[in-house]
mmCIF file with all atom_site columns, C-alpha atoms in Angstrom:
data_model
loop_
_atom_site.group_PDB
_atom_site.id
_atom_site.type_symbol
_atom_site.label_atom_id
_atom_site.label_alt_id
_atom_site.label_comp_id
_atom_site.label_asym_id
_atom_site.label_entity_id
_atom_site.label_seq_id
_atom_site.pdbx_PDB_ins_code
_atom_site.Cartn_x
_atom_site.Cartn_y
_atom_site.Cartn_z
_atom_site.occupancy
_atom_site.B_iso_or_equiv
_atom_site.pdbx_formal_charge
_atom_site.auth_seq_id
_atom_site.auth_comp_id
_atom_site.auth_asym_id
_atom_site.auth_atom_id
_atom_site.pdbx_PDB_model_num
ATOM 1   C CA . MET A 1 1   ? 103.402 18.384 40.411 1.00 36.00 ? 814  MET A CA 1
ATOM 2   C CA . LYS A 1 2   ? 100.239 18.632 38.123 1.00 39.00 ? 815  LYS A CA 1
ATOM 3   C CA . LYS A 1 3   ? 100.055 20.729 34.841 1.00 41.00 ? 816  LYS A CA 1
ATOM 4   C CA . SER A 1 4   ? 96.830  21.669 33.244 1.00 39.00 ? 817  SER A CA 1
ATOM 5   C CA . PHE A 1 5   ? 97.077  19.981 29.473 1.00 37.00 ? 818  PHE A CA 1
ATOM 6   C CA . THR A 1 6   ? 95.072  22.788 27.960 1.00 38.00 ? 819  THR A CA 1
ATOM 7   C CA . VAL A 1 7   ? 96.386  25.858 29.420 1.00 34.00 ? 820  VAL A CA 1
ATOM 8   C CA . VAL A 1 8   ? 100.207 25.538 29.498 1.00 38.00 ? 821  VAL A CA 1
ATOM 9   C CA . LEU A 1 9   ? 100.783 26.533 26.104 1.00 37.00 ? 822  LEU A CA 1
ATOM 10  C CA . ILE A 1 10  ? 98.495  28.522 23.829 1.00 37.00 ? 823  ILE A CA 1
ATOM 11  C CA . LEU A 1 11  ? 99.662  28.935 20.361 1.00 39.00 ? 824  LEU A CA 1
ATOM 12  C CA . PHE A 1 12  ? 97.902  30.140 17.252 1.00 36.00 ? 825  PHE A CA 1
ATOM 13  C CA . THR A 1 13  ? 98.943  28.623 13.891 1.00 41.00 ? 826  THR A CA 1
ATOM 14  C CA . LEU A 1 14  ? 98.208  28.958 10.238 1.00 40.00 ? 827  LEU A CA 1
ATOM 15  C CA . TYR A 1 15  ? 99.598  25.561 9.444  1.00 48.00 ? 828  TYR A CA 1
ATOM 16  C CA . SER A 1 16  ? 96.721  23.167 8.542  1.00 55.00 ? 829  SER A CA 1
ATOM 17  C CA . CYS A 1 17  ? 97.606  19.411 8.762  1.00 60.00 ? 830  CYS A CA 1
ATOM 18  C CA . LYS A 1 18  ? 96.400  17.521 5.351  1.00 63.00 ? 831  LYS A CA 1
ATOM 19  C CA . ASN A 1 19  ? 97.663  14.281 6.465  1.00 83.00 ? 832  ASN A CA 1
ATOM 20  C CA . LYS A 1 20  ? 94.874  12.262 7.985  1.00 87.00 ? 833  LYS A CA 1
ATOM 21  C CA . ASP A 1 21  ? 96.717  9.588  9.461  1.00 90.00 ? 834  ASP A CA 1
ATOM 22  C CA . ALA A 1 22  ? 98.606  12.507 11.490 1.00 91.00 ? 835  ALA A CA 1
ATOM 23  C CA . VAL A 1 23  ? 95.040  14.086 12.551 1.00 89.00 ? 836  VAL A CA 1
ATOM 24  C CA . ASN A 1 24  ? 93.781  10.829 13.740 1.00 91.00 ? 837  ASN A CA 1
ATOM 25  C CA . TYR A 1 25  ? 96.865  10.298 15.909 1.00 87.00 ? 838  TYR A CA 1
ATOM 26  C CA . PHE A 1 26  ? 96.801  13.591 17.041 1.00 91.00 ? 839  PHE A CA 1
ATOM 27  C CA . ASN A 1 27  ? 93.140  13.506 17.968 1.00 90.00 ? 840  ASN A CA 1
ATOM 28  C CA . ALA A 1 28  ? 93.581  9.956  19.653 1.00 92.00 ? 841  ALA A CA 1
ATOM 29  C CA . GLY A 1 29  ? 96.230  11.724 22.140 1.00 91.00 ? 842  GLY A CA 1
ATOM 30  C CA . VAL A 1 30  ? 94.049  14.865 22.980 1.00 90.00 ? 843  VAL A CA 1
ATOM 31  C CA . ALA A 1 31  ? 91.200  12.497 23.558 1.00 91.00 ? 844  ALA A CA 1
ATOM 32  C CA . LYS A 1 32  ? 93.284  10.267 26.099 1.00 91.00 ? 845  LYS A CA 1
ATOM 33  C CA . ALA A 1 33  ? 94.646  13.391 27.678 1.00 89.00 ? 846  ALA A CA 1
ATOM 34  C CA . ARG A 1 34  ? 91.073  14.433 28.588 1.00 90.00 ? 847  ARG A CA 1
ATOM 35  C CA . GLU A 1 35  ? 90.384  11.051 30.471 1.00 86.00 ? 848  GLU A CA 1
ATOM 36  C CA . LYS A 1 36  ? 90.078  11.366 34.025 1.00 82.00 ? 849  LYS A CA 1
ATOM 37  C CA . THR A 1 37  ? 92.861  9.183  36.290 1.00 74.00 ? 850  THR A CA 1
ATOM 38  C CA . ASP A 1 38  ? 91.010  9.504  39.802 1.00 72.00 ? 851  ASP A CA 1
ATOM 39  C CA . VAL A 1 39  ? 91.503  5.976  40.829 1.00 62.00 ? 852  VAL A CA 1
ATOM 40  C CA . GLY A 1 40  ? 91.608  6.232  44.586 1.00 65.00 ? 853  GLY A CA 1
ATOM 41  C CA . ASP A 1 41  ? 94.792  7.054  46.539 1.00 70.00 ? 854  ASP A CA 1
ATOM 42  C CA . SER A 1 42  ? 97.494  9.546  45.246 1.00 78.00 ? 855  SER A CA 1
ATOM 43  C CA . THR A 1 43  ? 100.045 7.105  44.622 1.00 81.00 ? 856  THR A CA 1
ATOM 44  C CA . ALA A 1 44  ? 97.856  5.246  42.352 1.00 81.00 ? 857  ALA A CA 1
ATOM 45  C CA . ASN A 1 45  ? 96.579  8.599  40.683 1.00 84.00 ? 858  ASN A CA 1
ATOM 46  C CA . GLU A 1 46  ? 100.005 9.489  39.720 1.00 86.00 ? 859  GLU A CA 1
ATOM 47  C CA . ALA A 1 47  ? 100.581 6.015  38.333 1.00 88.00 ? 860  ALA A CA 1
ATOM 48  C CA . ALA A 1 48  ? 97.615  6.376  36.525 1.00 89.00 ? 861  ALA A CA 1
ATOM 49  C CA . ARG A 1 49  ? 98.401  9.921  35.440 1.00 89.00 ? 862  ARG A CA 1
ATOM 50  C CA . GLN A 1 50  ? 101.805 8.895  34.270 1.00 92.00 ? 863  GLN A CA 1
ATOM 51  C CA . ALA A 1 51  ? 100.395 5.953  32.294 1.00 93.00 ? 864  ALA A CA 1
ATOM 52  C CA . LYS A 1 52  ? 97.762  7.986  30.684 1.00 94.00 ? 865  LYS A CA 1
ATOM 53  C CA . TYR A 1 53  ? 100.369 10.752 29.638 1.00 95.00 ? 866  TYR A CA 1
ATOM 54  C CA . LYS A 1 54  ? 102.895 8.151  28.260 1.00 96.00 ? 867  LYS A CA 1
ATOM 55  C CA . ALA A 1 55  ? 100.205 6.866  26.069 1.00 96.00 ? 868  ALA A CA 1
ATOM 56  C CA . VAL A 1 56  ? 99.281  10.461 24.917 1.00 96.00 ? 869  VAL A CA 1
ATOM 57  C CA . LEU A 1 57  ? 102.974 11.022 24.072 1.00 97.00 ? 870  LEU A CA 1
ATOM 58  C CA . HIS A 1 58  ? 102.884 7.902  21.925 1.00 97.00 ? 871  HIS A CA 1
ATOM 59  C CA . ASP A 1 59  ? 100.160 9.089  19.890 1.00 95.00 ? 872  ASP A CA 1
ATOM 60  C CA . PHE A 1 60  ? 101.649 12.509 19.368 1.00 97.00 ? 873  PHE A CA 1
ATOM 61  C CA . ASP A 1 61  ? 105.155 10.601 18.516 1.00 97.00 ? 874  ASP A CA 1
ATOM 62  C CA . GLN A 1 62  ? 103.063 8.894  15.773 1.00 96.00 ? 875  GLN A CA 1
ATOM 63  C CA . ALA A 1 63  ? 101.298 11.991 14.648 1.00 96.00 ? 876  ALA A CA 1
ATOM 64  C CA . ILE A 1 64  ? 104.868 13.665 14.173 1.00 97.00 ? 877  ILE A CA 1
ATOM 65  C CA . GLU A 1 65  ? 106.237 10.389 12.315 1.00 96.00 ? 878  GLU A CA 1
ATOM 66  C CA . ALA A 1 66  ? 103.076 11.018 10.094 1.00 96.00 ? 879  ALA A CA 1
ATOM 67  C CA . ASP A 1 67  ? 103.761 14.666 9.499  1.00 95.00 ? 880  ASP A CA 1
ATOM 68  C CA . ASN A 1 68  ? 106.985 16.167 10.911 1.00 94.00 ? 881  ASN A CA 1
ATOM 69  C CA . ASN A 1 69  ? 105.959 19.624 10.036 1.00 94.00 ? 882  ASN A CA 1
ATOM 70  C CA . TYR A 1 70  ? 102.587 19.311 12.313 1.00 94.00 ? 883  TYR A CA 1
ATOM 71  C CA . ILE A 1 71  ? 102.737 22.224 14.526 1.00 94.00 ? 884  ILE A CA 1
ATOM 72  C CA . LEU A 1 72  ? 100.078 21.432 16.948 1.00 94.00 ? 885  LEU A CA 1
ATOM 73  C CA . ALA A 1 73  ? 101.458 18.029 17.596 1.00 95.00 ? 886  ALA A CA 1
ATOM 74  C CA . TYR A 1 74  ? 104.997 19.713 18.631 1.00 97.00 ? 887  TYR A CA 1
ATOM 75  C CA . GLU A 1 75  ? 103.240 22.201 20.692 1.00 96.00 ? 888  GLU A CA 1
ATOM 76  C CA . ASN A 1 76  ? 101.199 19.299 22.483 1.00 96.00 ? 889  ASN A CA 1
ATOM 77  C CA . ARG A 1 77  ? 104.009 17.122 22.708 1.00 97.00 ? 890  ARG A CA 1
ATOM 78  C CA . ALA A 1 78  ? 106.293 19.827 24.294 1.00 98.00 ? 891  ALA A CA 1
ATOM 79  C CA . ILE A 1 79  ? 103.534 20.093 27.149 1.00 96.00 ? 892  ILE A CA 1
ATOM 80  C CA . VAL A 1 80  ? 103.222 16.173 27.668 1.00 97.00 ? 893  VAL A CA 1
ATOM 81  C CA . LYS A 1 81  ? 107.093 16.142 28.005 1.00 98.00 ? 894  LYS A CA 1
ATOM 82  C CA . ARG A 1 82  ? 107.221 19.082 30.703 1.00 97.00 ? 895  ARG A CA 1
ATOM 83  C CA . ILE A 1 83  ? 104.384 16.996 32.424 1.00 95.00 ? 896  ILE A CA 1
ATOM 84  C CA . LEU A 1 84  ? 106.299 13.780 32.570 1.00 96.00 ? 897  LEU A CA 1
ATOM 85  C CA . GLY A 1 85  ? 109.449 15.493 33.539 1.00 96.00 ? 898  GLY A CA 1
ATOM 86  C CA . ASP A 1 86  ? 111.420 15.561 30.108 1.00 98.00 ? 899  ASP A CA 1
ATOM 87  C CA . TYR A 1 87  ? 112.226 19.259 29.963 1.00 98.00 ? 900  TYR A CA 1
ATOM 88  C CA . SER A 1 88  ? 115.294 18.878 27.513 1.00 97.00 ? 901  SER A CA 1
ATOM 89  C CA . GLY A 1 89  ? 112.516 17.158 25.304 1.00 98.00 ? 902  GLY A CA 1
ATOM 90  C CA . CYS A 1 90  ? 110.018 19.680 25.956 1.00 98.00 ? 903  CYS A CA 1
ATOM 91  C CA . ILE A 1 91  ? 112.293 22.697 25.041 1.00 98.00 ? 904  ILE A CA 1
ATOM 92  C CA . ALA A 1 92  ? 113.437 20.546 22.096 1.00 98.00 ? 905  ALA A CA 1
ATOM 93  C CA . ASP A 1 93  ? 110.171 20.530 20.509 1.00 98.00 ? 906  ASP A CA 1
ATOM 94  C CA . ALA A 1 94  ? 109.179 24.011 21.549 1.00 98.00 ? 907  ALA A CA 1
ATOM 95  C CA . GLU A 1 95  ? 112.120 24.946 19.567 1.00 98.00 ? 908  GLU A CA 1
ATOM 96  C CA . LYS A 1 96  ? 111.071 22.932 16.725 1.00 98.00 ? 909  LYS A CA 1
ATOM 97  C CA . VAL A 1 97  ? 107.521 25.075 16.693 1.00 97.00 ? 910  VAL A CA 1
ATOM 98  C CA . ALA A 1 98  ? 109.819 28.134 16.625 1.00 97.00 ? 911  ALA A CA 1
ATOM 99  C CA . SER A 1 99  ? 111.605 26.843 13.640 1.00 97.00 ? 912  SER A CA 1
ATOM 100 C CA . LEU A 1 100 ? 108.331 26.461 11.959 1.00 95.00 ? 913  LEU A CA 1
ATOM 101 C CA . GLU A 1 101 ? 106.513 29.487 13.358 1.00 94.00 ? 914  GLU A CA 1
ATOM 102 C CA . PRO A 1 102 ? 109.303 32.053 13.792 1.00 94.00 ? 915  PRO A CA 1
ATOM 103 C CA . ASP A 1 103 ? 107.007 34.872 14.499 1.00 95.00 ? 916  ASP A CA 1
ATOM 104 C CA . SER A 1 104 ? 105.250 33.274 17.280 1.00 95.00 ? 917  SER A CA 1
ATOM 105 C CA . ALA A 1 105 ? 106.402 35.141 20.748 1.00 97.00 ? 918  ALA A CA 1
ATOM 106 C CA . ASN A 1 106 ? 104.356 32.696 22.772 1.00 96.00 ? 919  ASN A CA 1
ATOM 107 C CA . VAL A 1 107 ? 106.517 29.887 22.051 1.00 97.00 ? 920  VAL A CA 1
ATOM 108 C CA . PHE A 1 108 ? 109.484 31.716 23.400 1.00 98.00 ? 921  PHE A CA 1
ATOM 109 C CA . ILE A 1 109 ? 107.725 32.531 26.757 1.00 98.00 ? 922  ILE A CA 1
ATOM 110 C CA . PHE A 1 110 ? 107.017 28.833 27.182 1.00 97.00 ? 923  PHE A CA 1
ATOM 111 C CA . ILE A 1 111 ? 110.821 27.812 26.458 1.00 98.00 ? 924  ILE A CA 1
ATOM 112 C CA . ALA A 1 112 ? 111.895 30.653 28.946 1.00 98.00 ? 925  ALA A CA 1
ATOM 113 C CA . ARG A 1 113 ? 109.348 29.503 31.545 1.00 97.00 ? 926  ARG A CA 1
ATOM 114 C CA . THR A 1 114 ? 110.706 26.250 31.194 1.00 98.00 ? 927  THR A CA 1
ATOM 115 C CA . LYS A 1 115 ? 114.241 26.978 31.282 1.00 98.00 ? 928  LYS A CA 1
ATOM 116 C CA . LEU A 1 116 ? 113.583 29.158 34.422 1.00 98.00 ? 929  LEU A CA 1
ATOM 117 C CA . GLU A 1 117 ? 111.332 27.144 36.369 1.00 96.00 ? 930  GLU A CA 1
ATOM 118 C CA . GLN A 1 118 ? 112.175 23.400 35.460 1.00 96.00 ? 931  GLN A CA 1
ATOM 119 C CA . LEU A 1 119 ? 116.052 23.700 34.628 1.00 97.00 ? 932  LEU A CA 1
ATOM 120 C CA . LYS A 1 120 ? 117.090 26.749 36.396 1.00 97.00 ? 933  LYS A CA 1
ATOM 121 C CA . ASP A 1 121 ? 118.762 27.930 33.226 1.00 98.00 ? 934  ASP A CA 1
ATOM 122 C CA . ILE A 1 122 ? 118.493 31.999 34.058 1.00 98.00 ? 935  ILE A CA 1
ATOM 123 C CA . LYS A 1 123 ? 120.517 33.026 31.360 1.00 98.00 ? 936  LYS A CA 1
ATOM 124 C CA . GLY A 1 124 ? 118.949 30.641 28.826 1.00 98.00 ? 937  GLY A CA 1
ATOM 125 C CA . ALA A 1 125 ? 115.375 31.998 30.021 1.00 99.00 ? 938  ALA A CA 1
ATOM 126 C CA . ILE A 1 126 ? 116.789 35.732 29.508 1.00 99.00 ? 939  ILE A CA 1
ATOM 127 C CA . ALA A 1 127 ? 117.748 34.829 26.087 1.00 99.00 ? 940  ALA A CA 1
ATOM 128 C CA . ALA A 1 128 ? 114.145 33.355 25.126 1.00 98.00 ? 941  ALA A CA 1
ATOM 129 C CA . TYR A 1 129 ? 112.429 36.280 26.605 1.00 99.00 ? 942  TYR A CA 1
ATOM 130 C CA . THR A 1 130 ? 114.558 38.427 24.612 1.00 99.00 ? 943  THR A CA 1
ATOM 131 C CA . GLN A 1 131 ? 113.928 36.564 21.445 1.00 98.00 ? 944  GLN A CA 1
ATOM 132 C CA . ALA A 1 132 ? 109.898 37.208 22.478 1.00 98.00 ? 945  ALA A CA 1
ATOM 133 C CA . ILE A 1 133 ? 110.485 40.814 22.908 1.00 99.00 ? 946  ILE A CA 1
ATOM 134 C CA . LYS A 1 134 ? 111.903 41.105 19.472 1.00 98.00 ? 947  LYS A CA 1
ATOM 135 C CA . ILE A 1 135 ? 108.898 39.721 18.068 1.00 98.00 ? 948  ILE A CA 1
ATOM 136 C CA . ASN A 1 136 ? 106.392 41.584 20.114 1.00 98.00 ? 949  ASN A CA 1
ATOM 137 C CA . SER A 1 137 ? 108.123 44.970 21.594 1.00 98.00 ? 950  SER A CA 1
ATOM 138 C CA . ASN A 1 138 ? 104.780 45.865 22.906 1.00 98.00 ? 951  ASN A CA 1
ATOM 139 C CA . ASN A 1 139 ? 103.719 43.235 25.691 1.00 98.00 ? 952  ASN A CA 1
ATOM 140 C CA . PRO A 1 140 ? 104.961 44.889 29.068 1.00 99.00 ? 953  PRO A CA 1
ATOM 141 C CA . GLU A 1 141 ? 104.521 41.416 30.618 1.00 98.00 ? 954  GLU A CA 1
ATOM 142 C CA . TYR A 1 142 ? 107.298 40.088 28.703 1.00 99.00 ? 955  TYR A CA 1
ATOM 143 C CA . TYR A 1 143 ? 109.720 42.987 29.751 1.00 99.00 ? 956  TYR A CA 1
ATOM 144 C CA . ALA A 1 144 ? 108.604 42.258 33.535 1.00 99.00 ? 957  ALA A CA 1
ATOM 145 C CA . MET A 1 145 ? 109.345 38.365 32.941 1.00 99.00 ? 958  MET A CA 1
ATOM 146 C CA . ARG A 1 146 ? 112.634 39.228 31.838 1.00 99.00 ? 959  ARG A CA 1
ATOM 147 C CA . ALA A 1 147 ? 113.293 41.841 34.744 1.00 99.00 ? 960  ALA A CA 1
ATOM 148 C CA . MET A 1 148 ? 112.525 39.067 37.104 1.00 98.00 ? 961  MET A CA 1
ATOM 149 C CA . ALA A 1 149 ? 115.024 36.679 35.861 1.00 99.00 ? 962  ALA A CA 1
ATOM 150 C CA . GLU A 1 150 ? 117.391 39.392 35.756 1.00 99.00 ? 963  GLU A CA 1
ATOM 151 C CA . GLY A 1 151 ? 116.989 40.253 39.415 1.00 98.00 ? 964  GLY A CA 1
ATOM 152 C CA . GLN A 1 152 ? 117.670 36.414 40.040 1.00 97.00 ? 965  GLN A CA 1
ATOM 153 C CA . LEU A 1 153 ? 121.261 37.317 38.583 1.00 97.00 ? 966  LEU A CA 1
ATOM 154 C CA . ASN A 1 154 ? 121.603 40.020 40.452 1.00 97.00 ? 967  ASN A CA 1
ATOM 155 C CA . ASP A 1 155 ? 121.710 42.324 37.444 1.00 98.00 ? 968  ASP A CA 1
ATOM 156 C CA . TYR A 1 156 ? 119.653 45.099 39.062 1.00 98.00 ? 969  TYR A CA 1
ATOM 157 C CA . THR A 1 157 ? 120.255 47.725 36.477 1.00 98.00 ? 970  THR A CA 1
ATOM 158 C CA . SER A 1 158 ? 118.879 45.585 33.645 1.00 99.00 ? 971  SER A CA 1
ATOM 159 C CA . ALA A 1 159 ? 115.963 44.596 35.809 1.00 99.00 ? 972  ALA A CA 1
ATOM 160 C CA . ILE A 1 160 ? 115.070 48.116 36.697 1.00 99.00 ? 973  ILE A CA 1
ATOM 161 C CA . ASN A 1 161 ? 115.382 49.181 33.129 1.00 99.00 ? 974  ASN A CA 1
ATOM 162 C CA . ASP A 1 162 ? 112.967 46.331 32.083 1.00 99.00 ? 975  ASP A CA 1
ATOM 163 C CA . TYR A 1 163 ? 110.377 47.231 34.765 1.00 99.00 ? 976  TYR A CA 1
ATOM 164 C CA . SER A 1 164 ? 110.462 51.064 33.748 1.00 99.00 ? 977  SER A CA 1
ATOM 165 C CA . HIS A 1 165 ? 109.815 50.146 30.107 1.00 99.00 ? 978  HIS A CA 1
ATOM 166 C CA . ALA A 1 166 ? 107.001 47.704 31.172 1.00 99.00 ? 979  ALA A CA 1
ATOM 167 C CA . ILE A 1 167 ? 105.499 50.656 33.162 1.00 99.00 ? 980  ILE A CA 1
ATOM 168 C CA . ALA A 1 168 ? 106.184 53.138 30.367 1.00 98.00 ? 981  ALA A CA 1
ATOM 169 C CA . ILE A 1 169 ? 104.060 50.868 27.781 1.00 98.00 ? 982  ILE A CA 1
ATOM 170 C CA . CYS A 1 170 ? 101.699 49.423 30.297 1.00 97.00 ? 983  CYS A CA 1
ATOM 171 C CA . PRO A 1 171 ? 98.207  50.369 28.857 1.00 95.00 ? 984  PRO A CA 1
ATOM 172 C CA . PRO A 1 172 ? 96.037  52.883 31.134 1.00 90.00 ? 985  PRO A CA 1
ATOM 173 C CA . GLY A 1 173 ? 94.068  51.112 33.604 1.00 91.00 ? 986  GLY A CA 1
ATOM 174 C CA . SER A 1 174 ? 95.894  47.988 33.371 1.00 95.00 ? 987  SER A CA 1
ATOM 175 C CA . SER A 1 175 ? 95.815  46.211 36.719 1.00 96.00 ? 988  SER A CA 1
ATOM 176 C CA . LYS A 1 176 ? 99.284  44.784 36.050 1.00 97.00 ? 989  LYS A CA 1
ATOM 177 C CA . ILE A 1 177 ? 101.089 47.967 36.437 1.00 98.00 ? 990  ILE A CA 1
ATOM 178 C CA . LYS A 1 178 ? 101.113 48.148 40.189 1.00 98.00 ? 991  LYS A CA 1
ATOM 179 C CA . SER A 1 179 ? 103.024 44.908 40.504 1.00 98.00 ? 992  SER A CA 1
ATOM 180 C CA . PHE A 1 180 ? 105.530 46.585 38.232 1.00 98.00 ? 993  PHE A CA 1
ATOM 181 C CA . TYR A 1 181 ? 105.961 49.532 40.627 1.00 98.00 ? 994  TYR A CA 1
ATOM 182 C CA . ARG A 1 182 ? 106.116 47.188 43.358 1.00 98.00 ? 995  ARG A CA 1
ATOM 183 C CA . ARG A 1 183 ? 108.754 44.991 41.811 1.00 98.00 ? 996  ARG A CA 1
ATOM 184 C CA . ARG A 1 184 ? 110.913 47.635 40.550 1.00 99.00 ? 997  ARG A CA 1
ATOM 185 C CA . GLY A 1 185 ? 110.712 49.310 43.958 1.00 98.00 ? 998  GLY A CA 1
ATOM 186 C CA . ASP A 1 186 ? 111.758 45.752 45.652 1.00 98.00 ? 999  ASP A CA 1
ATOM 187 C CA . VAL A 1 187 ? 114.731 45.945 43.333 1.00 98.00 ? 1000 VAL A CA 1
ATOM 188 C CA . LYS A 1 188 ? 115.894 49.346 43.957 1.00 98.00 ? 1001 LYS A CA 1
ATOM 189 C CA . LEU A 1 189 ? 115.753 48.466 47.582 1.00 97.00 ? 1002 LEU A CA 1
ATOM 190 C CA . ASP A 1 190 ? 118.018 45.378 47.223 1.00 96.00 ? 1003 ASP A CA 1
ATOM 191 C CA . MET A 1 191 ? 120.640 48.022 45.619 1.00 96.00 ? 1004 MET A CA 1
ATOM 192 C CA . ASN A 1 192 ? 120.168 50.306 48.647 1.00 95.00 ? 1005 ASN A CA 1
ATOM 193 C CA . ASP A 1 193 ? 118.119 52.777 46.482 1.00 97.00 ? 1006 ASP A CA 1
ATOM 194 C CA . LYS A 1 194 ? 115.944 54.191 49.059 1.00 96.00 ? 1007 LYS A CA 1
ATOM 195 C CA . THR A 1 195 ? 113.617 55.665 46.116 1.00 97.00 ? 1008 THR A CA 1
ATOM 196 C CA . GLY A 1 196 ? 112.381 51.975 45.801 1.00 98.00 ? 1009 GLY A CA 1
ATOM 197 C CA . CYS A 1 197 ? 110.218 53.275 48.596 1.00 98.00 ? 1010 CYS A CA 1
ATOM 198 C CA . LEU A 1 198 ? 108.409 55.682 46.329 1.00 98.00 ? 1011 LEU A CA 1
ATOM 199 C CA . ASP A 1 199 ? 107.541 52.990 44.087 1.00 98.00 ? 1012 ASP A CA 1
ATOM 200 C CA . LEU A 1 200 ? 106.261 50.848 46.663 1.00 98.00 ? 1013 LEU A CA 1
ATOM 201 C CA . VAL A 1 201 ? 104.037 53.818 47.876 1.00 98.00 ? 1014 VAL A CA 1
ATOM 202 C CA . LYS A 1 202 ? 102.860 54.079 44.030 1.00 98.00 ? 1015 LYS A CA 1
ATOM 203 C CA . ALA A 1 203 ? 102.002 50.607 43.911 1.00 98.00 ? 1016 ALA A CA 1
ATOM 204 C CA . SER A 1 204 ? 100.063 50.609 47.023 1.00 97.00 ? 1017 SER A CA 1
ATOM 205 C CA . SER A 1 205 ? 98.065  53.695 45.959 1.00 97.00 ? 1018 SER A CA 1
ATOM 206 C CA . LEU A 1 206 ? 97.216  51.541 43.023 1.00 96.00 ? 1019 LEU A CA 1
ATOM 207 C CA . GLY A 1 207 ? 95.982  48.802 45.411 1.00 96.00 ? 1020 GLY A CA 1
ATOM 208 C CA . ASP A 1 208 ? 98.661  46.321 45.745 1.00 96.00 ? 1021 ASP A CA 1
ATOM 209 C CA . ALA A 1 209 ? 98.367  44.853 49.408 1.00 94.00 ? 1022 ALA A CA 1
ATOM 210 C CA . ASP A 1 210 ? 101.848 43.366 49.032 1.00 97.00 ? 1023 ASP A CA 1
ATOM 211 C CA . ALA A 1 211 ? 103.310 46.697 48.634 1.00 97.00 ? 1024 ALA A CA 1
ATOM 212 C CA . GLN A 1 212 ? 101.843 47.931 51.778 1.00 94.00 ? 1025 GLN A CA 1
ATOM 213 C CA . GLU A 1 213 ? 103.408 44.995 53.770 1.00 95.00 ? 1026 GLU A CA 1
ATOM 214 C CA . MET A 1 214 ? 106.684 45.865 51.886 1.00 97.00 ? 1027 MET A CA 1
ATOM 215 C CA . ILE A 1 215 ? 106.714 49.241 52.968 1.00 97.00 ? 1028 ILE A CA 1
ATOM 216 C CA . SER A 1 216 ? 106.311 48.320 56.507 1.00 95.00 ? 1029 SER A CA 1
ATOM 217 C CA . LEU A 1 217 ? 109.088 46.017 56.613 1.00 95.00 ? 1030 LEU A CA 1
ATOM 218 C CA . ARG A 1 218 ? 111.693 47.908 54.325 1.00 96.00 ? 1031 ARG A CA 1
ATOM 219 C CA . CYS A 1 219 ? 111.122 51.556 54.480 1.00 96.00 ? 1032 CYS A CA 1
ATOM 220 C CA . LYS A 1 220 ? 111.180 52.553 58.059 1.00 84.00 ? 1033 LYS A CA 1
#
């Protein structure tokens, strides 16, 4: 499965690498990552893509060997490991970033999504979402992400609480709020709580097309 090298993880750091060798290795890896690998059929393309990212990984390894506190190198190596399917290594690098930059909520979101989507570690994902929320308790999407994971564990009460909090702190006019109502309604209906239909009606009134379809299916 293809992953975008540039958008999987976006972190901001005050750390500036002073080691020229580390910077040179890192820049070489980034340059390789940007190279196109379209060489013909899909099998050949995938082989070329794998070879490219293994070369990128080697450059990031060298950058970290030259400076073992180089946050950008750890961040991007985590992405490459995820692309190559080394999810445990990916999480280890992301956790290293978290230790070097403990106030970054984004890295915990990255850890949570990797645990949830690649490792199916729902409890581990919830723990990582909780860490992100501790750092930034004002982002409604973090609560909604945790709620989705809680729902997968059938922890409906926690999921409803998180969706309710996401709704409460969602900025006025945000397009996200309609999905929060829809998802909360869905969870309520999973609990046989018919007030979930009211949430679906609210979501539909805000323009959520999926909510209207769910009303037809679940609120007869």
